[in-house]
Amino acid sequence: MDQTTDQTLLTCRFSAPHVGHLYSLVLADILKRWQVLQGNRAILCTGTDEHGMKIQQAAMKAKMDVRTMCDENAHAFDNLAKAADINRDHFIRTSDPDHEFAVQHFWLMLRKRGHIYQSHHEGWYSVSDETFYPESAVQLVLDPSTGRKFKASIETGKEVEWTSEKNYHFRMSAFKDRLLEFYSKNPTFILPSTRMQEVIDQVESGLGDLSISRSVERLSWGIPVPGDKSQTIYVWLDALINYLTKAKYPFQKPGRENEAGWPANCHVIGKDIVRFHCIYWPAFLMALDIPLPHQILTHAHWKIGRDKMSKSTGVTVNPFFALERFGVDTMRYFLALRGGIKDDANYDNSFVIEVYKTSLQGVLGNLVSRLVRGKGWNIRRAVQSRLTGDSEFVRSYWEHIEALPSIVANKMEKLDSRAALQTIESKLRSTNRFMQDSTPWHIVKGQNITATKQRQLDEIIYACAESLRICGILLQPYMPSKTKHLLDLLGVDPNARMFSNATAHSDLNYGTPTVDVGSGYEG
C-alpha cells in the first residue's frame, strides 16, 4: 500500500437524519473508495456527537432519558450509513467510554502545558450552535409569526442568551500567529479556497480566549472536567477529539502514530461548522504538538426552495425514503453530481428523476444496452482484435479515452469528486455520440460482411467497449452496486477493476458477460 488515508466525518445532530447528512456521508465514502481503487489503505470514520446543552434540552422537552434519545439517534445514523452503502470502518459515539478517556487525557495534557486557566466568563451563548458570540456578532431580530423580539447570531440566525459564569478557558489568543503561518504554508488546507480566505480573515481580525467548560448546573450531559466535578467539558472540544479516538489516542506507538490513521488525510464537514474545525481544532492540536489533518473539505448545504434543509425548521427530506424510492446508487450519483461544495444546491424529487432519466438511463443505460445487447457484433471478438482504426475521427476519440483516467485522478486529488463525475459523464455522452455517428447497426444489416466491414465493425465496438470499461472502473466509488453489474456485463475480471486497470488496451480478457444480459439495462 502506498499510503494510509483517513476520511473522517462527524455528524452533529440530536434529530433524525436528512438528505444533507446523507450528502456528507456519500462525499466521504467516495473519497475513501477512490483511495481503495488506487490500491491504498483507507479508513473512514463517522459517527454522532452526543453531548451538549442542545441535546440535554431536547431530551427534557421530549420527556426522554437523554441516553435513550442518543441511543435512538445513533442507531438512525448508523442505519443510514448502512442503507447508503457507506464503506465505513468505524462508527464512533462521543458517549463511548474510550472517547471519554481520550478527551479527559487531552484536557489534562492541555492543562499540564499551561494552555488552560480558570476565569469568569460572560457573553451571548447560542444553545443551538453550542458557542459564545461577541456583542458584534449578534443582533436584535423579530419573529414575524409571533412578534417576539430576541437576540440572535448574525451568522446563523440562531437565538442567543446572555450567560455569566465561572469556567475554564483555552488560551486561543496565543495561537493567532501560528495559525496564520500554517494557513500560509498550507494554502489548500481548507477547501474550497473561498472558505480558506474567510477563516484567514477571522483569525487576522483577532482571537479571544475560548471558554471550554460549562457549569454542571447548566450542563450535566457531557464529559466531566478531570478533578473538577462542578464543570463539564465544552461540547466542541469533546466532539473534535473523536477524530483522534479511533486513531487509538492516547495509546499510539511513538513514531508509528499513522498506523491507526492519524493524521487524517481529509475531514469532510458542512460549511456551518468551519470555525470549529478550521480554527479551534488546529489550535487544540498545535497546543499538544499533534500533527494536523492534511485537508478539510467543507461543503455547502442543500436547500428546498430558498430554505436550508434543517429538522428544526421542518424543511427536510427523509433520506431513507429517498433511498428506497430512487435506489441507493441513483441517490449517490445524484448527490455527487448536483451537490454543492462552494454554493448551496437545491433539492427536489423531480431533480433526482431528471438525473436518472438524462444521465443514468439516457446516457449510461443507453450505451450499455446498445453495446451489450446489440445484434450482429461480438464484444469479445472486438476486444481480441484490438483494432483502433487509423482515421482522424477515430484517433481523436482514442486520445480522449486515453487521457480520461489522469484527468479524473487530477480532479479527485483536489477532492473535487463532482468535477470528476462530470468528466466521466461527459465521456459517456461522447461515446454515445461516437456510436451513433459510427452506426455499427448499418454495417451488420447485410448477410455477408466483408473483411473490411468486419474490421470497421470491430474498431467501433472495441472503442465503445474500452470507453465503457474504463468509465465503469472510474465510477465504482460513486455507484458500487451498479458498476459491479456493469463490469460483470462486460465480463471484466473482478481482479482487473482497479485504477491501474483503467488504462486503454490494458485488458484484453473481457468481452464475455458473466451475468445474464437480460432484456435491457436502465443505468
Coordinates of C-alpha atoms in Angstrom, one line a residue, residues 156 217 225 268 315 343 483:
T156 CA -26.5 31.6 11.8
E217 CA -25.6 23.1 37.0
V225 CA -13.6 18.1 33.7
V268 CA -15.5 16.2 5.4
V315 CA -37.5 21.8 5.9
D343 CA -22.5 27.1 -3.4
T483 CA -20.9 -0.6 -11.6

